[in-house]
Short mmCIF file of C-alpha atoms and ligand atoms in Angstrom, two decimals:
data_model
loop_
_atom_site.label_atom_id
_atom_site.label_comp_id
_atom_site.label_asym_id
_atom_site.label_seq_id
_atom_site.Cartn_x
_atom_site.Cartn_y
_atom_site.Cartn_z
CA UNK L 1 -22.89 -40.59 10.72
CA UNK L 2 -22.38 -41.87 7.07
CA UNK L 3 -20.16 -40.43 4.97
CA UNK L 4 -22.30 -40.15 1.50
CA UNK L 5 -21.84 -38.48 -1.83
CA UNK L 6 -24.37 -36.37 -0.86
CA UNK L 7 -23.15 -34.97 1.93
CA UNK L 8 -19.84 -34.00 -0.19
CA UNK L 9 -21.30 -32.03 -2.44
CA UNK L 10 -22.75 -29.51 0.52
CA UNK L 11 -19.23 -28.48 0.52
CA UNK L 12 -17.88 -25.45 -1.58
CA UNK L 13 -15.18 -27.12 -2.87
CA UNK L 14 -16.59 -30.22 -4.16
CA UNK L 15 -20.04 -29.33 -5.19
CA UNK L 16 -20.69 -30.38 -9.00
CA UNK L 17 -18.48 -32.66 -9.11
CA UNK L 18 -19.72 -36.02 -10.94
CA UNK L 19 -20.99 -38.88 -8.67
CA UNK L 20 -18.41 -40.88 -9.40
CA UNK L 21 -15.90 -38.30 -7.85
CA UNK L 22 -17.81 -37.97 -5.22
CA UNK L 23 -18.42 -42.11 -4.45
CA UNK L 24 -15.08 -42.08 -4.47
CA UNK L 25 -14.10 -39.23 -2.32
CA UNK L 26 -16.45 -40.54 0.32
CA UNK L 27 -14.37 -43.97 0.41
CA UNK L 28 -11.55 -41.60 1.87
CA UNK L 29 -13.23 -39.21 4.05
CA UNK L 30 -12.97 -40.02 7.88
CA UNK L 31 -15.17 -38.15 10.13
CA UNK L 32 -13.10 -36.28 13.12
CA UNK L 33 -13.94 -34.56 16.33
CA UNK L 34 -12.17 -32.18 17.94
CA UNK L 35 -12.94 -30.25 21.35
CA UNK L 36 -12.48 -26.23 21.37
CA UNK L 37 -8.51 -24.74 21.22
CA UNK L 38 -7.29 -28.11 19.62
CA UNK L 39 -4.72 -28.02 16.95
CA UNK L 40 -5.32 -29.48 13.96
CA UNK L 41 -3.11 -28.78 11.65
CA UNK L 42 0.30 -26.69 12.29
CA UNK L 43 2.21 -24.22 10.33
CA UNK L 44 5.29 -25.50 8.53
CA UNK L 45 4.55 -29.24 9.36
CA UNK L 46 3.75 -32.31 7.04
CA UNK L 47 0.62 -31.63 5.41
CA UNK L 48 -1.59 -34.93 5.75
CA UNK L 49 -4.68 -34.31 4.80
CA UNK L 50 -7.41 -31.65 3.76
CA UNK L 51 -10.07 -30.64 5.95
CA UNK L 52 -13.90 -29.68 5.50
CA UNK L 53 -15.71 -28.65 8.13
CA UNK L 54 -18.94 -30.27 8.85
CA UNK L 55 -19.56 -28.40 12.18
CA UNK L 56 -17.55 -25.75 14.58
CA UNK L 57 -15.08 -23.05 13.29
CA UNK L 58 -11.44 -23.18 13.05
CA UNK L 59 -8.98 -20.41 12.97
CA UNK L 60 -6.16 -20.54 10.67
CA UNK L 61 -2.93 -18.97 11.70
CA UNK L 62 0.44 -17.60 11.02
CA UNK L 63 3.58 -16.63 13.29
CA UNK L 64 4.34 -13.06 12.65
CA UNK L 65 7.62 -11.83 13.81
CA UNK L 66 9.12 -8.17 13.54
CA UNK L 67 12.54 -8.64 13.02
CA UNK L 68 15.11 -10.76 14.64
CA UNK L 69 14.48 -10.33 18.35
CA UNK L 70 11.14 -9.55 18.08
CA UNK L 71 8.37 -11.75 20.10
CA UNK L 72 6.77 -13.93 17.84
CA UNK L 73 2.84 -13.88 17.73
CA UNK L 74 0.22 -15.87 16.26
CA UNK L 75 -2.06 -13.79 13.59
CA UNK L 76 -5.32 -15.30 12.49
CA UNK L 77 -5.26 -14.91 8.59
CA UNK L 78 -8.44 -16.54 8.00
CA UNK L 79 -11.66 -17.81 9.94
CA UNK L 80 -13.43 -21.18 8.39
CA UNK L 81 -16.97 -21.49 9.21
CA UNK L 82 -18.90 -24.75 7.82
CA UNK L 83 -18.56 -26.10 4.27
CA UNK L 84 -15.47 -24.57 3.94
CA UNK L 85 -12.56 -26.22 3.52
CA UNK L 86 -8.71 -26.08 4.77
CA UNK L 87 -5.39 -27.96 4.67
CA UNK L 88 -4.76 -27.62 0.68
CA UNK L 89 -1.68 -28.09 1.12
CA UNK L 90 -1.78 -31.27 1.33
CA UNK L 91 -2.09 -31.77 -2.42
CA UNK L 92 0.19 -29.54 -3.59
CA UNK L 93 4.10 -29.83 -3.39
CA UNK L 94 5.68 -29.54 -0.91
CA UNK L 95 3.25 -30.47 1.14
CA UNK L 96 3.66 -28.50 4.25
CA UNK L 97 1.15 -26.47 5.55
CA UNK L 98 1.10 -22.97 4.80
CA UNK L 99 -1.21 -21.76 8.34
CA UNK L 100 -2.16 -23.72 11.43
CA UNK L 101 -5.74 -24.27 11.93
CA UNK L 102 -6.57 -23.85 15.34
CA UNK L 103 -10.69 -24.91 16.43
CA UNK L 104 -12.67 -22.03 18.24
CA UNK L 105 -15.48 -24.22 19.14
CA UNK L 106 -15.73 -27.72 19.59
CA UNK L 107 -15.78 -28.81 15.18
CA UNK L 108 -16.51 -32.03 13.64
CA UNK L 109 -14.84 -32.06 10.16
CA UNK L 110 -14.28 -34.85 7.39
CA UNK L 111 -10.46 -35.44 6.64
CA UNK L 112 -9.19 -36.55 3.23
CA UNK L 113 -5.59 -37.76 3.18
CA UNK L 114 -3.58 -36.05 0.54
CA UNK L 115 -1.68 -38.90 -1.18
CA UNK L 116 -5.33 -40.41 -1.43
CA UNK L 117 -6.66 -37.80 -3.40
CA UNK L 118 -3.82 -37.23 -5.18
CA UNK L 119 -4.06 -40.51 -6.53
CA UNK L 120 -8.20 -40.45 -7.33
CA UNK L 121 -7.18 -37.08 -9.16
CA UNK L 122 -4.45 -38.63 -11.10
CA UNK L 123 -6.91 -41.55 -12.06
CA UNK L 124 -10.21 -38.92 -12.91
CA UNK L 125 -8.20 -35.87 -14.68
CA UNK L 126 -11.04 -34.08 -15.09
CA UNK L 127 -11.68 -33.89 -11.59
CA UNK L 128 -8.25 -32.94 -10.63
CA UNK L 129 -8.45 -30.35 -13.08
CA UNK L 130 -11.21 -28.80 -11.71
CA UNK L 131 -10.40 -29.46 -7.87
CA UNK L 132 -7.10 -27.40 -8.76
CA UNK L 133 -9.24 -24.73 -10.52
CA UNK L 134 -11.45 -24.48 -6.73
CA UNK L 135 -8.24 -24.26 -4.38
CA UNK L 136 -7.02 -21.94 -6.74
CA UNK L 137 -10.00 -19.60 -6.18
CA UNK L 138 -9.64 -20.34 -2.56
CA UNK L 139 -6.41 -19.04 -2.34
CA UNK L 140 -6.59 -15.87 -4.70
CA UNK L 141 -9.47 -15.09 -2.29
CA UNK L 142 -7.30 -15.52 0.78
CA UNK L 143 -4.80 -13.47 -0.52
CA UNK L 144 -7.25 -10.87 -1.46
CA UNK L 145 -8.95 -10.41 2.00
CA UNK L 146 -5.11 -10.70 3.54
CA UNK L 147 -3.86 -7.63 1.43
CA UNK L 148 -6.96 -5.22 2.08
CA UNK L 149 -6.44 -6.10 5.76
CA UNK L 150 -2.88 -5.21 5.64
CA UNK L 151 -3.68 -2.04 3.90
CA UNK L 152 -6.27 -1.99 6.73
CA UNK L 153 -3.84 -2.19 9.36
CA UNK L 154 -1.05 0.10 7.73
CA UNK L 155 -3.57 2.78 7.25
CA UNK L 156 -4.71 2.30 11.29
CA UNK L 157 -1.23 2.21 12.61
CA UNK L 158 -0.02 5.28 10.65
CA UNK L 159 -2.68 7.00 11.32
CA UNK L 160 -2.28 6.46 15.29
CA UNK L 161 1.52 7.21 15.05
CA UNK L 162 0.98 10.51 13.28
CA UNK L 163 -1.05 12.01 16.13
CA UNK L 164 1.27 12.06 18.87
CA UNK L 165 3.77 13.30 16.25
CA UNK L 166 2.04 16.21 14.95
CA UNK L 167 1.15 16.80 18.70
CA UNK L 168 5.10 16.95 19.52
CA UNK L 169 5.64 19.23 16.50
CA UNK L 170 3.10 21.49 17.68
CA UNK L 171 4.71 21.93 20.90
CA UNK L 172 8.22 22.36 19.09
CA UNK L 173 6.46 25.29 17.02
CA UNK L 174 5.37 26.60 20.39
CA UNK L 175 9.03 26.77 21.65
CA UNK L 176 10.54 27.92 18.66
CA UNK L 177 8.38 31.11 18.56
CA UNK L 178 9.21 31.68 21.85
CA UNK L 179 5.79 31.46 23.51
CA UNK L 180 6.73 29.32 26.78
CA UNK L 181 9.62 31.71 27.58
CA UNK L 182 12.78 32.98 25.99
CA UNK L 183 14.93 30.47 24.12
CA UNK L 184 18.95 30.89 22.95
CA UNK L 185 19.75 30.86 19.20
CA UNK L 186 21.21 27.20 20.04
CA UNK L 187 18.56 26.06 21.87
CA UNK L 188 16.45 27.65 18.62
CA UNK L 189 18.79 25.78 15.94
CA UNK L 190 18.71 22.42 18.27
CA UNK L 191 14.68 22.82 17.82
CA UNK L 192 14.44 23.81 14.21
CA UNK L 193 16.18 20.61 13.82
CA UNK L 194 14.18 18.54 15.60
CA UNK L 195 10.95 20.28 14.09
CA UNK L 196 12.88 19.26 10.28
CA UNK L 197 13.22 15.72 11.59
CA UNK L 198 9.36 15.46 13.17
CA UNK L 199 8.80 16.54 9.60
CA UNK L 200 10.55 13.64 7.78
CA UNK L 201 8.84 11.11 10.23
CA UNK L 202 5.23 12.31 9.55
CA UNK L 203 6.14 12.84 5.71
CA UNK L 204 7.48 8.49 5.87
CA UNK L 205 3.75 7.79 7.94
CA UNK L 206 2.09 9.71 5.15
CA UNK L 207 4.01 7.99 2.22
CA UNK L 208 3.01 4.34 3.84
CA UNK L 209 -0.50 5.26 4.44
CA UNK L 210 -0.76 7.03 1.05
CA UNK L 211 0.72 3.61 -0.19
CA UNK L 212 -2.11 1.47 1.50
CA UNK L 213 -4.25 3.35 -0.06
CA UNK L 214 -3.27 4.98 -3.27
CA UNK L 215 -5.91 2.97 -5.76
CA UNK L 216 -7.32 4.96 -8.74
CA UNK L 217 -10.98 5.04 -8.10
CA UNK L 218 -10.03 6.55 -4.73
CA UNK L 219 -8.03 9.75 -6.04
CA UNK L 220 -10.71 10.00 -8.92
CA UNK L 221 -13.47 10.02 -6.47
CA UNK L 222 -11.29 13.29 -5.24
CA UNK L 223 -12.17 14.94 -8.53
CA UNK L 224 -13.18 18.73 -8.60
CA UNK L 225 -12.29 21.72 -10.43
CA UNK L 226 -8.80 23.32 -8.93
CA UNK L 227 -7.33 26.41 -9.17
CA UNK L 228 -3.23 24.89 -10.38
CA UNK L 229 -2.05 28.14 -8.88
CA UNK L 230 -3.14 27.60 -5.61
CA UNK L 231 -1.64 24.26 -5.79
CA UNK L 232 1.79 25.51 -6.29
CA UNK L 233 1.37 28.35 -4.09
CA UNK L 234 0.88 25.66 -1.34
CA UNK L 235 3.25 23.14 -2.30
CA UNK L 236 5.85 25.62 -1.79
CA UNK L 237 4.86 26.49 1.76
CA UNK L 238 5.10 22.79 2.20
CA UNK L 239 9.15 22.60 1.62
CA UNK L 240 9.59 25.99 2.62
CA UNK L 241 10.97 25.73 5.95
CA UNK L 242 13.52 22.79 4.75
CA UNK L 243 14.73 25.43 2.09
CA UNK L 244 15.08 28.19 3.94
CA UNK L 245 17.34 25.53 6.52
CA UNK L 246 19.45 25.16 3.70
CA UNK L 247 19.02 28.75 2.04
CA UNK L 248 17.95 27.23 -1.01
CA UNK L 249 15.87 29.79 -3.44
CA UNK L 250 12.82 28.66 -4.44
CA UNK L 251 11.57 30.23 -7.31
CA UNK L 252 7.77 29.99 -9.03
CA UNK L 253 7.92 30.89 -12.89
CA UNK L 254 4.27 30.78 -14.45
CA UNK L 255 1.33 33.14 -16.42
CA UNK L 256 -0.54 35.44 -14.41
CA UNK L 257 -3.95 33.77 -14.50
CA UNK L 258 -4.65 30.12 -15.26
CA UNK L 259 -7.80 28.49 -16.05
CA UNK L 260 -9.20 25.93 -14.03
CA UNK L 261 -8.39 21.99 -14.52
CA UNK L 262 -10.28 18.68 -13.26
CA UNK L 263 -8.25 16.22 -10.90
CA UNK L 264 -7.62 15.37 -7.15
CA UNK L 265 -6.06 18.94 -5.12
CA UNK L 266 -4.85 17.46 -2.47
CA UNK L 267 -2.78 14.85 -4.41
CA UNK L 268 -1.33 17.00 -7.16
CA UNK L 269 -0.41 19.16 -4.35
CA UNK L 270 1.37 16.03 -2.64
CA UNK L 271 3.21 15.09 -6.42
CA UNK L 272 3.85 18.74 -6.06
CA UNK L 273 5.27 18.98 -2.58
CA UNK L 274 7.20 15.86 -3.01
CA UNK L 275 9.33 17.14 -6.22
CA UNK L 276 10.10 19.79 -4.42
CA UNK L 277 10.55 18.41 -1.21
CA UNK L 278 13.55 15.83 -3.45
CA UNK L 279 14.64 18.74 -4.75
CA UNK L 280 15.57 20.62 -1.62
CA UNK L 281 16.70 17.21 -0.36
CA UNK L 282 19.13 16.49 -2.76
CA UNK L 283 20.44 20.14 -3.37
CA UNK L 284 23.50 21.67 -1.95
CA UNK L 285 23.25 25.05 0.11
CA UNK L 286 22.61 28.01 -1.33
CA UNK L 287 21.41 26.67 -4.26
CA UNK L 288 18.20 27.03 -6.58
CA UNK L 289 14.97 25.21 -7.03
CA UNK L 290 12.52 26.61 -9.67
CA UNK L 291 8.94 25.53 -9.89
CA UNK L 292 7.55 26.37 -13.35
CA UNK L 293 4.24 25.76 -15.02
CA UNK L 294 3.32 25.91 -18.40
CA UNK L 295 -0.26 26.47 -19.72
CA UNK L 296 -2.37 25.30 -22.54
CA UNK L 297 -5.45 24.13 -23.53
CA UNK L 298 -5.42 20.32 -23.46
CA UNK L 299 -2.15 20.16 -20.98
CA UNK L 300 -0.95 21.84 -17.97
CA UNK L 301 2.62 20.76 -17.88
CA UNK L 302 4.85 21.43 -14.31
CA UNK L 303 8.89 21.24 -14.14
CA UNK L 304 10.61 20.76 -10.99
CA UNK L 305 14.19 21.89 -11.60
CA UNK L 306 17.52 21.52 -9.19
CA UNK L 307 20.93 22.20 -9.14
CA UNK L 308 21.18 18.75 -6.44
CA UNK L 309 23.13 15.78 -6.94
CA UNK L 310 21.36 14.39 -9.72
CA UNK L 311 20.47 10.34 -10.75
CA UNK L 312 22.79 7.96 -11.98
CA UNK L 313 21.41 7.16 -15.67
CA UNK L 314 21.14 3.29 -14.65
CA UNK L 315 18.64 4.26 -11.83
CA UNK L 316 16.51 6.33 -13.93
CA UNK L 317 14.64 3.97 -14.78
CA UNK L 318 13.98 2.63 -11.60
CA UNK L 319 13.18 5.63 -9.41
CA UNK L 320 9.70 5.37 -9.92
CA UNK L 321 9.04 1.96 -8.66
CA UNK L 322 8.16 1.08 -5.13
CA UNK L 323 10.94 1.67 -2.13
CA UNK L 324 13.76 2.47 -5.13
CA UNK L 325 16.21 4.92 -4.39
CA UNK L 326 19.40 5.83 -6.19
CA UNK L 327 23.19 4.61 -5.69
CA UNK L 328 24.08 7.95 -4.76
CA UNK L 329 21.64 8.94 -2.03
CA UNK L 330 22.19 6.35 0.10
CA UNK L 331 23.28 9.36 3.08
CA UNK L 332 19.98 11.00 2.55
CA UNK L 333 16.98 10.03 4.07
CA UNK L 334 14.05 8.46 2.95
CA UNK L 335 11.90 5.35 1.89
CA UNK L 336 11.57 5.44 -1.71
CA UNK L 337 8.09 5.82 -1.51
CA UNK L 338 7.25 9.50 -2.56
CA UNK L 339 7.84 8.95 -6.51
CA UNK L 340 6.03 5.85 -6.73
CA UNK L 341 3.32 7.69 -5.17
CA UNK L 342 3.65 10.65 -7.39
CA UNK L 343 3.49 8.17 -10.55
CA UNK L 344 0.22 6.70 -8.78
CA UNK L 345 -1.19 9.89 -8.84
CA UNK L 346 -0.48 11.60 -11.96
CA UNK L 347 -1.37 7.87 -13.85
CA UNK L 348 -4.68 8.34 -11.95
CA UNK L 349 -4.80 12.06 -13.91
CA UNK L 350 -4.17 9.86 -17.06
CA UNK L 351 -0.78 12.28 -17.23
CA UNK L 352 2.80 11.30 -17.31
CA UNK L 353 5.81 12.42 -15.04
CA UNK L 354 9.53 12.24 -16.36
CA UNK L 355 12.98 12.59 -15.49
CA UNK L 356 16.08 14.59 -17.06
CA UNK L 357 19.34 14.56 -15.24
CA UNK L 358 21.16 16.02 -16.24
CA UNK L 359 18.68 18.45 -18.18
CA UNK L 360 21.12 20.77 -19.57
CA UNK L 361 24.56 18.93 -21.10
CA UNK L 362 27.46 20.39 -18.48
CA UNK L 363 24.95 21.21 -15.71
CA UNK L 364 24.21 19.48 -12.25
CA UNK L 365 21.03 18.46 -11.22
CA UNK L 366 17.75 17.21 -11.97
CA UNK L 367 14.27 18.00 -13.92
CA UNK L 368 11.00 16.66 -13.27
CA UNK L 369 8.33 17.20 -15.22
CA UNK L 370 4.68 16.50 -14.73
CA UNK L 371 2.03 16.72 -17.57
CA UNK L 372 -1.97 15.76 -17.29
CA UNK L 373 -4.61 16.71 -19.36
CA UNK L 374 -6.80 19.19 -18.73
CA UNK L 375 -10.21 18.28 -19.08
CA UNK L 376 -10.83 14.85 -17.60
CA UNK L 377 -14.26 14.23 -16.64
CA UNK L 378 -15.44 15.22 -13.04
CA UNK L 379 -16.96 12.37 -11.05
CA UNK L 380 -20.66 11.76 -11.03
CA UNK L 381 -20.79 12.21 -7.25
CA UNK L 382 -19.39 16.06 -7.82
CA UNK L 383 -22.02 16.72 -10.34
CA UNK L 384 -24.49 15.54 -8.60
CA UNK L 385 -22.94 17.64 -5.13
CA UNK L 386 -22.96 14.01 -3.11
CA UNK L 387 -19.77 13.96 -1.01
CA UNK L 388 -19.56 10.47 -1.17
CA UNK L 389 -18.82 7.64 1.73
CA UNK L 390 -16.98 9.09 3.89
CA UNK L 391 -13.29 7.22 4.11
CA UNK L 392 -12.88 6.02 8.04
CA UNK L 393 -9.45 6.67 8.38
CA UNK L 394 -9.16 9.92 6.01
CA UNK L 395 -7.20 12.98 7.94
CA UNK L 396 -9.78 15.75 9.15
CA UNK L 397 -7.10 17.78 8.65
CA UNK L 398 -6.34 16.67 4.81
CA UNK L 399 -2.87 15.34 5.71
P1 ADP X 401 13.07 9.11 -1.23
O1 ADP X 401 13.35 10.53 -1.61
O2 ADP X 401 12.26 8.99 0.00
O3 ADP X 401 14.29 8.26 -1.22
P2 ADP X 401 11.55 9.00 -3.70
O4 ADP X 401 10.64 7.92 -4.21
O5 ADP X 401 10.97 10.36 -3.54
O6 ADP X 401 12.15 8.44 -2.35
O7 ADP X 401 12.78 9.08 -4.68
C1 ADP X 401 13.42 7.89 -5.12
C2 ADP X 401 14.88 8.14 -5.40
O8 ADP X 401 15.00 8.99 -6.55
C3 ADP X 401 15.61 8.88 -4.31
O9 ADP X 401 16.04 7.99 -3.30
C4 ADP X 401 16.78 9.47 -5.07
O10 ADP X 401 17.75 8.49 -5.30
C5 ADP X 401 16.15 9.80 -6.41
N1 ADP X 401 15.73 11.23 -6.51
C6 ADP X 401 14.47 11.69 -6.47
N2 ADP X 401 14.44 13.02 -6.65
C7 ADP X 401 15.72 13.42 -6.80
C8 ADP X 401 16.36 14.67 -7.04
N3 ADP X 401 15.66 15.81 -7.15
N4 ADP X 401 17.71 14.69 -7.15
C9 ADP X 401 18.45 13.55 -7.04
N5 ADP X 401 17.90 12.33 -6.83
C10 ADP X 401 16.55 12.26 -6.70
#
């Protein structure tokens, strides 16, 4: 088979390119066979040469291993089918491949050594220019289809480890209230315990498969006209059980009637339930939370107020941002997930959420406070009553 100009510019990466380019590219290209399972190129190695592949498919790969003593495996990152090409590395410092490319059918490909090219793009600028622009693409693209399938995965595996947990705290509820026989007030505190702790698991499985899938257009999509009382009202039946652990008071401050407002319910609740939730967290015994909402007729504006530890002015600024959690609550639990999630959602609102800590000069703790506009327009697919596509691994249940 003869390598020809022709035949170059079937592939992806070269196609366009000017003759001359491609004469010259075909001086360096070596046809190569290789039988089904071979290895052609492995992860971490030299990088030789780039690949395109005439014929076959090759699988490219990467060792994945959780933790230190975990077993590593190989996960395929990427599937090449003909015309496409592989083995970039090869012309970029430090030449060492990224993946190894592993054939899942016998492939023929065309191999160009690196240093080769390197040199005919040194010599034809233009053409390096815009071979650089193409592997570019090639690996924005990559990375693309590698981060939805992570948030793939992270929404599939938290998903399947919140079943059997909710499960477990079922049956907890059903021996706490005494259903499957009598229990002592030790064996009752030993449970409430463990139902408090089933409760911090599920809440860290929610906040990583909220965070896999916490994009804009998919809380707008949740747009519909909400009743903001009802959203508090739930909220605190959400933290209620931690408070009452720690006989914190929670208190609800707000008018009588409130009109209704356009956003998401089930994720202001969640912003909701989570400033709370940090509130009770961080609290001491005995102490107060107050949930208070203030009407008008372009805001609705929520404070979340404690009498708790409060946040180091240095972390303020921080809090907010993904897995970030204050010097001083490094003996509480948690991820550092819930306020970057909150911010998600209340940006999604087109609102803003804040910090005070202190709020008062000479008093402890900490005030949130949320504020998003009223009248934000409803999405087309409420208007019109269509429910949408429905999400495949969205909670029946609305967890
Ligand atoms: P988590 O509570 O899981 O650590 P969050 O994202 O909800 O994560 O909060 C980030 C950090 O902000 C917390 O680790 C804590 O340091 C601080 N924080 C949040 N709310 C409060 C609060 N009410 N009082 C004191 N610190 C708080």
């Amino acid at each position: 088979m003869s390598i020809t100009p022709d035949l170059l510019s079937k592939f992806e990466l070269l196609a366009g390119l000017p003759d001359a380019a491609l004469e010259t590219l075909a001086q360096i290209a070596q046809l190569e066979e290789h039988p089904d399972g071979a290895l052609i190129i492995e992860e971490d190695q030299h990088a030789e040469k780039l690949f395109l592949l005439l014929s076959g498919k090759i699988a490219l790969e990467k060792k994945v291993q959780l933790g230190q003593t975990g077993t590593p495996r190989q996960a395929t990152i990427d599937v090449i089918g003909p015309w496409g090409a592989f083995g970039w590395s090869s012309i970029v410092p430090p030449y060492t491949y990224t993946a190894s490319g592993i054939c899942l059918e016998d492939s023929k490909l065309l191999s160009l050594n690196g240093s080769a090219l390197n040199a005919i793009m040194q010599e034809m600028p233009e053409v390096g220019y815009e071979l650089i622009r193409r592997v570019a693409t090639l690996i924005r693209d990559r990375l693309t289809s590698a981060s939805s399938m992570l948030t793939y995965f992270l929404s599939i595996v938290s998903h399947e480890l919140k079943r059997p947990i909710a499960a477990v705290e079922n049956y907890v509820q059903v021996l706490l209230g005494g259903f499957a026989g009598e229990i002592s007030a030790k064996q009752s505190r030993l449970l409430e315990r463990s139902a408090l702790r089933l409760g911090d698991l599920r809440a860290l499985i929610s906040d990583i498969l909220d965070f896999a899938r916490m994009q804009p257009e998919q809380i707008r999509a949740d747009f519909e006209l909400l009743n903001p009382q009802e959203i508090g009202a739930e909220a605190i039946e959400d933290v209620r059980l931690a408070a009452t652990q720690k006989q914190i008071r929670l208190k609800a401050i707000g008018p009588a009637t409130m009109k209704p407002l356009v956003g998401a319910h089930r994720r202001l609740r969640q912003v909701l339930s989570n400033l709370l939730a940090n509130a009770v967290k961080f609290s001491p015994e005995g102490s107060t939370v107050v949930l208070s909402v203030h009407d008008d007729e372009h805001t609705l504006s929520i404070d979340v107020t404690d009498e708790g530890i409060g946040i180091p002015l240095e972390d303020q600024a921080h809090i907010f941002e993904d897995f970030y959690r204050a010097s001083n609550a490094e003996t509480v639990g948690g991820a550092g997930l819930g306020l970057s999630i909150a911010k998600k959602i209340v940006d999604a609102h087109e609102g803003e959420i804040n910090v005070q800590s202190p709020y008062e000069p000479g008093k402890p703790g900490t005030r949130f406070t949320v504020r998003v506009p009223r009248n934000l327009p409803l999405p087309a697919s409420f208007i019109s009553s269509d429910q949408g596509t429905v999400d495949p691994v969205s909670d029946p249940d609305g967890e």
